[in-house]
Short mmCIF file of C-alpha atoms and ligand atoms in Angstrom, two decimals:
data_model
loop_
_atom_site.label_atom_id
_atom_site.label_comp_id
_atom_site.label_asym_id
_atom_site.label_seq_id
_atom_site.Cartn_x
_atom_site.Cartn_y
_atom_site.Cartn_z
CA TYR K 88 31.85 49.11 1.21
CA GLU K 89 32.31 45.32 -0.02
CA ALA K 90 31.68 44.26 3.82
CA LYS K 91 28.63 46.42 2.97
CA LYS K 92 27.70 44.92 -0.09
CA THR K 93 28.16 41.29 0.91
CA GLY K 94 26.00 42.02 4.13
CA GLY K 95 23.29 43.38 1.34
CA ILE K 96 23.50 40.05 -0.55
CA SER K 97 23.66 37.90 1.85
CA HIS K 98 20.09 39.59 3.45
CA LEU K 99 19.06 38.67 -0.18
CA TYR K 100 20.09 35.02 -0.69
CA SER K 101 19.44 34.47 3.03
CA PRO K 102 22.28 31.22 3.99
CA ALA K 103 18.85 29.94 5.89
CA ILE K 104 16.44 29.86 2.78
CA SER K 105 18.96 27.58 0.64
CA GLU K 106 19.89 25.61 3.08
CA GLN K 107 16.39 24.59 3.40
CA ARG K 108 16.24 24.30 -0.62
CA GLN K 109 19.58 22.50 -0.48
CA GLN K 110 17.68 20.19 1.96
CA ARG K 111 14.67 19.38 -0.18
CA LEU K 112 16.59 18.97 -3.16
CA SER K 113 19.11 16.17 -1.14
CA LEU K 114 15.34 14.98 0.15
CA GLU K 115 13.68 14.85 -3.58
CA ASN K 116 17.83 12.75 -4.77
CA ARG K 117 16.82 10.04 -2.13
CA LEU K 118 13.42 9.83 -2.37
CA ARG K 119 13.90 8.98 -5.98
CA HIS K 120 16.53 6.91 -5.78
CA ALA K 121 14.59 5.17 -3.01
CA ILE K 122 11.76 4.68 -5.78
CA ASP K 123 14.13 3.24 -8.00
CA HIS K 124 15.57 0.45 -5.98
CA GLU K 125 12.40 -0.73 -4.25
CA GLU K 126 13.84 0.84 -0.61
CA LEU K 127 9.74 1.82 0.52
CA ALA K 128 7.86 -0.55 2.19
CA LEU K 129 3.84 -1.65 2.71
CA HIS K 130 2.26 -1.41 6.07
CA PHE K 131 -1.22 -3.08 6.98
CA GLN K 132 -4.21 -1.72 8.98
CA PRO K 133 -6.66 -4.33 9.61
CA LEU K 134 -10.49 -2.92 8.74
CA PHE K 135 -12.98 -4.59 11.22
CA ASN K 136 -16.87 -5.80 10.36
CA MET K 137 -18.42 -3.91 13.27
CA GLN K 138 -20.59 -6.27 14.77
CA THR K 139 -18.70 -9.75 14.04
CA LEU K 140 -15.27 -8.50 14.42
CA ASP K 141 -13.99 -10.57 11.67
CA VAL K 142 -11.70 -8.80 9.52
CA ILE K 143 -12.50 -7.28 6.08
CA GLY K 144 -9.20 -6.65 4.53
CA THR K 145 -6.56 -3.96 4.97
CA GLU K 146 -5.39 -1.38 4.26
CA ALA K 147 -2.04 -0.28 2.63
CA LEU K 148 -0.09 3.03 3.63
CA VAL K 149 3.79 3.44 2.05
CA ARG K 150 6.63 3.84 4.63
CA TRP K 151 10.08 4.88 3.74
CA PRO K 152 12.74 2.75 5.90
CA GLN K 153 15.85 5.72 6.49
CA GLU K 154 19.62 4.18 7.30
CA ASP K 155 19.20 4.80 10.76
CA GLY K 156 16.79 2.27 11.10
CA SER K 157 13.85 4.71 11.75
CA MET K 158 10.51 4.64 9.35
CA LEU K 159 9.22 8.02 7.70
CA SER K 160 5.86 8.68 7.88
CA PRO K 161 3.63 9.37 4.42
CA GLY K 162 3.57 12.72 5.91
CA ASN K 163 6.75 13.56 5.53
CA PHE K 164 7.08 12.33 2.16
CA ILE K 165 3.92 11.91 0.01
CA PRO K 166 3.84 16.52 -0.93
CA LEU K 167 6.87 16.70 -1.63
CA ALA K 168 6.83 13.43 -4.23
CA GLU K 169 3.39 15.43 -5.11
CA GLU K 170 5.21 18.60 -6.12
CA THR K 171 7.97 16.67 -7.73
CA CYS K 172 5.89 13.94 -10.01
CA LEU K 173 7.45 11.22 -8.15
CA ILE K 174 4.27 10.33 -6.81
CA ARG K 175 3.35 9.18 -10.31
CA PRO K 176 6.48 6.23 -10.29
CA MET K 177 5.83 5.42 -6.03
CA GLY K 178 2.12 5.25 -6.49
CA ASP K 179 2.96 2.64 -9.78
CA TRP K 180 4.65 0.46 -7.42
CA ILE K 181 2.81 1.07 -3.87
CA LEU K 182 -0.60 -0.51 -5.86
CA GLU K 183 1.93 -3.72 -7.92
CA ALA K 184 3.13 -3.94 -4.81
CA ALA K 185 -0.01 -3.96 -2.47
CA ALA K 186 -1.92 -6.38 -5.33
CA ARG K 187 1.30 -8.59 -4.98
CA GLN K 188 0.71 -9.25 -0.98
CA LEU K 189 -2.95 -9.37 -2.18
CA ARG K 190 -2.04 -12.73 -4.39
CA ASP K 191 0.70 -14.00 -1.65
CA TRP K 192 -2.62 -13.73 1.17
CA HIS K 193 -4.97 -15.34 -0.78
CA ASP K 194 -2.87 -18.01 -2.11
CA ALA K 195 -2.41 -18.73 1.83
CA GLY K 196 -6.08 -18.41 2.75
CA TYR K 197 -6.52 -15.40 3.35
CA PRO K 198 -8.97 -13.77 1.15
CA LEU K 199 -8.57 -10.35 1.99
CA THR K 200 -9.59 -7.32 0.37
CA MET K 201 -6.89 -4.56 0.24
CA SER K 202 -7.58 -0.31 -0.01
CA VAL K 203 -4.64 1.82 -1.30
CA ASN K 204 -4.97 5.87 -1.36
CA LEU K 205 -4.16 7.57 -4.47
CA SER K 206 -3.74 11.41 -5.31
CA LEU K 207 -4.79 13.65 -7.27
CA LYS K 208 -1.58 13.70 -9.46
CA GLN K 209 -2.18 9.96 -9.86
CA LEU K 210 -5.39 9.81 -11.50
CA GLN K 211 -4.84 12.65 -14.69
CA SER K 212 -6.14 10.47 -17.68
CA GLU K 213 -8.11 7.40 -19.14
CA GLY K 214 -4.53 6.05 -19.11
CA ASP K 215 -3.50 6.11 -15.92
CA VAL K 216 -6.59 4.47 -15.22
CA GLU K 217 -5.92 1.18 -17.90
CA ARG K 218 -1.99 1.54 -16.27
CA PHE K 219 -3.59 0.55 -12.54
CA PHE K 220 -6.03 -2.14 -14.43
CA GLU K 221 -2.75 -3.91 -15.75
CA LEU K 222 0.23 -3.58 -12.42
CA VAL K 223 -2.51 -5.30 -10.75
CA ARG K 224 -4.27 -8.11 -13.28
CA PRO K 225 -1.65 -10.63 -13.30
CA TYR K 226 -1.78 -10.69 -9.45
CA ILE K 227 -5.20 -10.25 -8.52
CA ASP K 228 -9.44 -9.36 -9.98
CA PRO K 229 -9.45 -5.72 -9.23
CA ARG K 230 -12.67 -6.28 -7.28
CA TRP K 231 -9.99 -6.84 -4.41
CA ILE K 232 -9.02 -3.65 -4.78
CA THR K 233 -10.13 -0.92 -2.82
CA LEU K 234 -9.00 2.19 -4.35
CA GLU K 235 -8.90 5.72 -1.54
CA LEU K 236 -9.72 9.29 -2.92
CA THR K 237 -10.43 11.88 -0.65
CA GLU K 238 -12.96 13.85 -0.38
CA SER K 239 -11.15 16.98 -1.37
CA ILE K 240 -9.98 14.96 -4.35
CA VAL K 241 -13.31 14.76 -5.80
CA ALA K 242 -14.10 18.11 -5.14
CA SER K 243 -10.95 19.93 -7.05
CA ASP K 244 -12.42 18.42 -10.22
CA PRO K 245 -15.53 16.64 -10.00
CA SER K 246 -16.89 16.04 -13.31
CA ALA K 247 -13.20 15.01 -14.30
CA ILE K 248 -12.84 12.93 -11.05
CA GLU K 249 -16.35 11.56 -11.46
CA SER K 250 -15.39 9.83 -15.11
CA LEU K 251 -12.94 8.55 -14.23
CA MET K 252 -13.64 6.76 -11.69
CA HIS K 253 -16.39 4.89 -14.14
CA LYS K 254 -13.41 4.11 -16.01
CA LEU K 255 -11.68 2.60 -13.17
CA SER K 256 -15.75 1.00 -12.00
CA GLU K 257 -15.87 -0.63 -15.39
CA HIS K 258 -12.61 -2.03 -14.65
CA GLY K 259 -13.62 -4.03 -11.32
CA PHE K 260 -12.19 -1.49 -8.97
CA GLN K 261 -13.50 -0.45 -6.04
CA ILE K 262 -13.89 3.07 -5.05
CA ALA K 263 -13.95 4.45 -1.14
CA ILE K 264 -14.06 7.96 -0.45
CA ASP K 265 -12.15 8.41 1.73
CA ASP K 266 -11.89 11.76 4.80
CA PHE K 267 -15.33 12.07 4.17
CA GLY K 268 -17.46 15.00 5.86
CA THR K 269 -14.42 18.15 5.38
CA GLY K 270 -14.06 17.93 1.93
CA TYR K 271 -16.87 20.02 0.45
CA SER K 272 -17.72 17.78 -1.85
CA SER K 273 -21.16 18.54 -3.15
CA LEU K 274 -24.16 15.25 -2.36
CA SER K 275 -25.56 15.96 -5.24
CA ARG K 276 -23.20 14.87 -7.27
CA LEU K 277 -21.72 12.20 -4.80
CA GLN K 278 -25.40 10.54 -5.17
CA HIS K 279 -24.26 9.68 -9.10
CA MET K 280 -20.80 8.50 -8.53
CA PRO K 281 -19.72 4.88 -8.80
CA ILE K 282 -18.32 4.04 -4.76
CA GLN K 283 -19.22 0.94 -2.56
CA ILE K 284 -17.41 3.07 0.81
CA LEU K 285 -17.34 6.56 2.99
CA LYS K 286 -14.78 6.60 5.38
CA ILE K 287 -15.93 8.93 7.61
CA ASP K 288 -12.95 11.25 8.71
CA ARG K 289 -11.63 10.61 11.97
CA SER K 290 -12.11 13.97 13.61
CA PHE K 291 -15.96 13.01 13.78
CA VAL K 292 -14.55 10.12 15.55
CA ASP K 293 -12.09 12.61 17.97
CA GLN K 294 -15.36 14.19 18.41
CA ILE K 295 -17.30 11.65 20.32
CA ASN K 296 -16.99 11.35 24.18
CA THR K 297 -15.44 15.01 24.18
CA PRO K 298 -17.52 16.51 26.72
CA GLY K 299 -19.42 20.19 24.59
CA LYS K 300 -18.35 18.85 21.36
CA GLY K 301 -21.32 17.92 18.94
CA ASN K 302 -21.88 14.09 17.45
CA ALA K 303 -24.47 15.05 14.97
CA MET K 304 -22.20 14.33 11.22
CA ILE K 305 -21.77 10.64 12.03
CA PRO K 306 -25.46 9.54 12.42
CA ILE K 307 -26.11 12.04 9.04
CA ILE K 308 -23.21 10.25 7.71
CA ARG K 309 -24.45 7.48 8.41
CA GLN K 310 -28.33 7.80 7.25
CA MET K 311 -26.64 9.37 4.07
CA ALA K 312 -24.68 6.29 3.23
CA ALA K 313 -27.39 4.14 3.96
CA SER K 314 -29.68 5.83 1.04
CA PHE K 315 -27.28 5.40 -1.30
CA GLY K 316 -26.66 2.11 -1.09
CA LEU K 317 -23.00 2.92 0.23
CA LEU K 318 -20.65 1.00 3.58
CA THR K 319 -19.47 3.14 6.34
CA VAL K 320 -15.82 3.19 7.42
CA ALA K 321 -14.96 4.71 10.53
CA GLU K 322 -10.89 5.54 11.06
CA GLY K 323 -9.36 6.56 13.65
CA ILE K 324 -11.18 4.52 16.37
CA GLU K 325 -8.43 4.66 19.43
CA ASN K 326 -11.10 3.40 22.62
CA GLU K 327 -14.36 1.04 23.09
CA ALA K 328 -16.11 4.22 24.18
CA GLN K 329 -15.48 4.93 20.46
CA TYR K 330 -15.82 1.54 19.62
CA GLN K 331 -19.09 0.70 21.02
CA HIS K 332 -20.78 4.58 20.51
CA LEU K 333 -19.45 3.48 16.60
CA CYS K 334 -21.57 -0.08 16.67
CA LYS K 335 -25.14 1.25 18.18
CA GLN K 336 -24.95 4.01 15.24
CA GLY K 337 -24.61 1.31 12.39
CA VAL K 338 -21.41 2.22 11.90
CA ASP K 339 -20.60 -0.81 9.42
CA VAL K 340 -16.70 -1.02 9.36
CA GLY K 341 -14.01 0.12 12.09
CA GLN K 342 -10.01 1.08 12.26
CA GLY K 343 -8.03 2.04 14.22
CA PHE K 344 -5.52 1.88 16.59
CA TRP K 345 -7.51 0.15 19.15
CA PHE K 346 -8.78 -2.82 16.91
CA GLY K 347 -4.44 -2.92 15.46
CA ARG K 348 -1.53 -0.59 14.21
CA PRO K 349 -0.50 -0.41 10.78
CA VAL K 350 2.10 -3.15 10.82
CA PRO K 351 5.10 -5.19 8.25
CA GLU K 352 2.67 -7.78 6.81
CA ALA K 353 4.62 -10.62 8.73
CA GLN K 354 2.99 -9.58 11.67
CA LEU K 355 -0.57 -9.16 10.00
CA ARG K 356 0.59 -12.57 9.41
CA GLU K 357 1.02 -13.45 12.45
CA MET K 358 -2.42 -12.47 14.11
CA PHE K 359 -4.09 -15.29 11.03
CA LEU K 360 -2.13 -17.49 12.46
CA GLN K 361 -3.66 -16.55 16.62
CA GLY K 362 -7.17 -16.86 14.74
CA ALA K 363 -8.24 -14.15 13.63
CA THR K 364 -11.21 -14.70 11.72
CA ILE K 365 -11.48 -13.27 7.95
CA VAL K 366 -14.70 -12.64 6.42
CA PRO K 367 -14.80 -9.93 3.13
CA PRO K 368 -17.58 -8.32 2.60
CA GLN K 369 -20.12 -9.01 -0.25
CA MET K 370 -19.40 -7.57 -3.16
P1 LIG I 771 -5.07 8.18 5.23
O1 LIG I 771 -5.65 7.33 4.12
O2 LIG I 771 -6.59 8.69 6.28
O3 LIG I 771 -4.65 7.30 6.11
C1 LIG I 771 -4.90 7.21 7.80
C2 LIG I 771 -3.91 7.23 9.38
O4 LIG I 771 -4.36 7.04 9.50
C3 LIG I 771 -2.95 6.28 8.75
O5 LIG I 771 -2.10 7.75 8.85
C4 LIG I 771 -2.72 5.33 9.75
O6 LIG I 771 -1.74 4.92 9.96
C5 LIG I 771 -3.18 6.40 10.39
N1 LIG I 771 -4.66 6.05 11.83
C6 LIG I 771 -5.02 4.21 11.65
N2 LIG I 771 -5.32 4.52 12.85
C7 LIG I 771 -5.13 5.46 13.43
C8 LIG I 771 -5.65 5.59 15.31
O7 LIG I 771 -6.64 4.97 15.55
N3 LIG I 771 -5.75 7.15 15.64
C9 LIG I 771 -4.98 7.65 15.15
N4 LIG I 771 -4.11 8.99 15.80
N5 LIG I 771 -4.23 7.63 13.73
C10 LIG I 771 -4.94 6.49 13.19
P2 LIG I 771 -0.36 7.47 8.06
O8 LIG I 771 0.22 5.49 7.55
O9 LIG I 771 0.57 8.17 8.73
O10 LIG I 771 -0.71 8.13 6.79
C11 LIG I 771 -1.46 9.27 6.29
C12 LIG I 771 -2.07 9.76 5.35
O11 LIG I 771 -1.00 9.57 4.35
C13 LIG I 771 -3.24 8.93 5.04
O12 LIG I 771 -3.92 8.82 5.77
C14 LIG I 771 -3.25 9.10 3.02
O13 LIG I 771 -3.90 9.68 3.19
C15 LIG I 771 -1.39 8.76 3.06
N6 LIG I 771 -1.21 7.58 2.26
C16 LIG I 771 -0.27 6.90 3.34
N7 LIG I 771 -0.38 5.41 2.50
C17 LIG I 771 -0.16 5.90 1.16
C18 LIG I 771 0.05 6.37 -0.03
O14 LIG I 771 -0.06 4.47 -0.02
N8 LIG I 771 -0.57 6.34 -1.20
C19 LIG I 771 -0.82 8.17 -0.95
N9 LIG I 771 -1.10 8.74 -2.00
N10 LIG I 771 -0.80 8.56 0.11
C20 LIG I 771 -0.55 7.62 0.79
MG1 LIG I 772 -6.86 5.69 3.76
MG1 LIG I 773 -8.88 8.19 6.09
MG1 LIG I 774 -7.58 10.25 7.83
#
């Protein structure tokens, strides 16, 4: 009878599940510790003017260095950070670290822009907008900072997000819609949002030169951006054929492994020292 009972209990509280919860809890505690001790790192990926190949700026992408020397990608810890609200202190650190880095680059004579990704949980009230401004202001004019919001964030609560976007914009921040073309936002609303940039989702770039796949989306997004007066950025450009195709389509800015991977600041500086020209976009 005892054995049967134990068997029943172990069936309900399967060790596999409790192990999973334990791992999650330990990951959460390690992440909290990493944020508190400023152990996260930023890598930077350059953005290029498609026509001139000048660098116009960089995108900050968060990384979590592990004790064994490996590096966790945001896909491995951002979802957990979002579920546990750790995204708020993490996001504050990222924004301030990005602004501080930009100050350094400007002081060194590199007039770059900086794109920073935001999660929905970081943008809940006007207080968040004020805090972003206070975090950035000691280092740099917010005009040099582009905040990237995914199209799905914008679609999640369009009127609330729109009003926060207006506040961000009043403080000088530039706003980009990230992963555009996949998030089901309302185009009529988009037209009235204070945004400057559409980042065409990587999935559309992947389809270029793939036999059988339609390439209809890119010219449509391009035309829409032109009529709204927005700059287009193509992300995930991995080869010259994709670059040539997007260039012909009139896409303004490119980003991807073909131009350069996300790298630590020292490696990016190396690229500047080797003579990459930096020309920020007209703002
Ligand atoms: P995203 O903002 O769309 O960033 C672009 C992602 O595509 C980056 O992955 C980048 O490394 C990758 N990528 C760039 N060029 C290429 C390419 O040519 N080919 C391929 N296959 N991939 C390319 P990463 O760094 O792993 O970031 C993934 C996502 O995590 C980001 O997508 C963004 O949504 C989120 N994320 C990254 N950093 C932050 C952050 O600081 N805060 C927040 N809230 N989210 C972040
Ligand atoms: Mg992004
Ligand atoms: Mg993107
Ligand atoms: Mg993406």
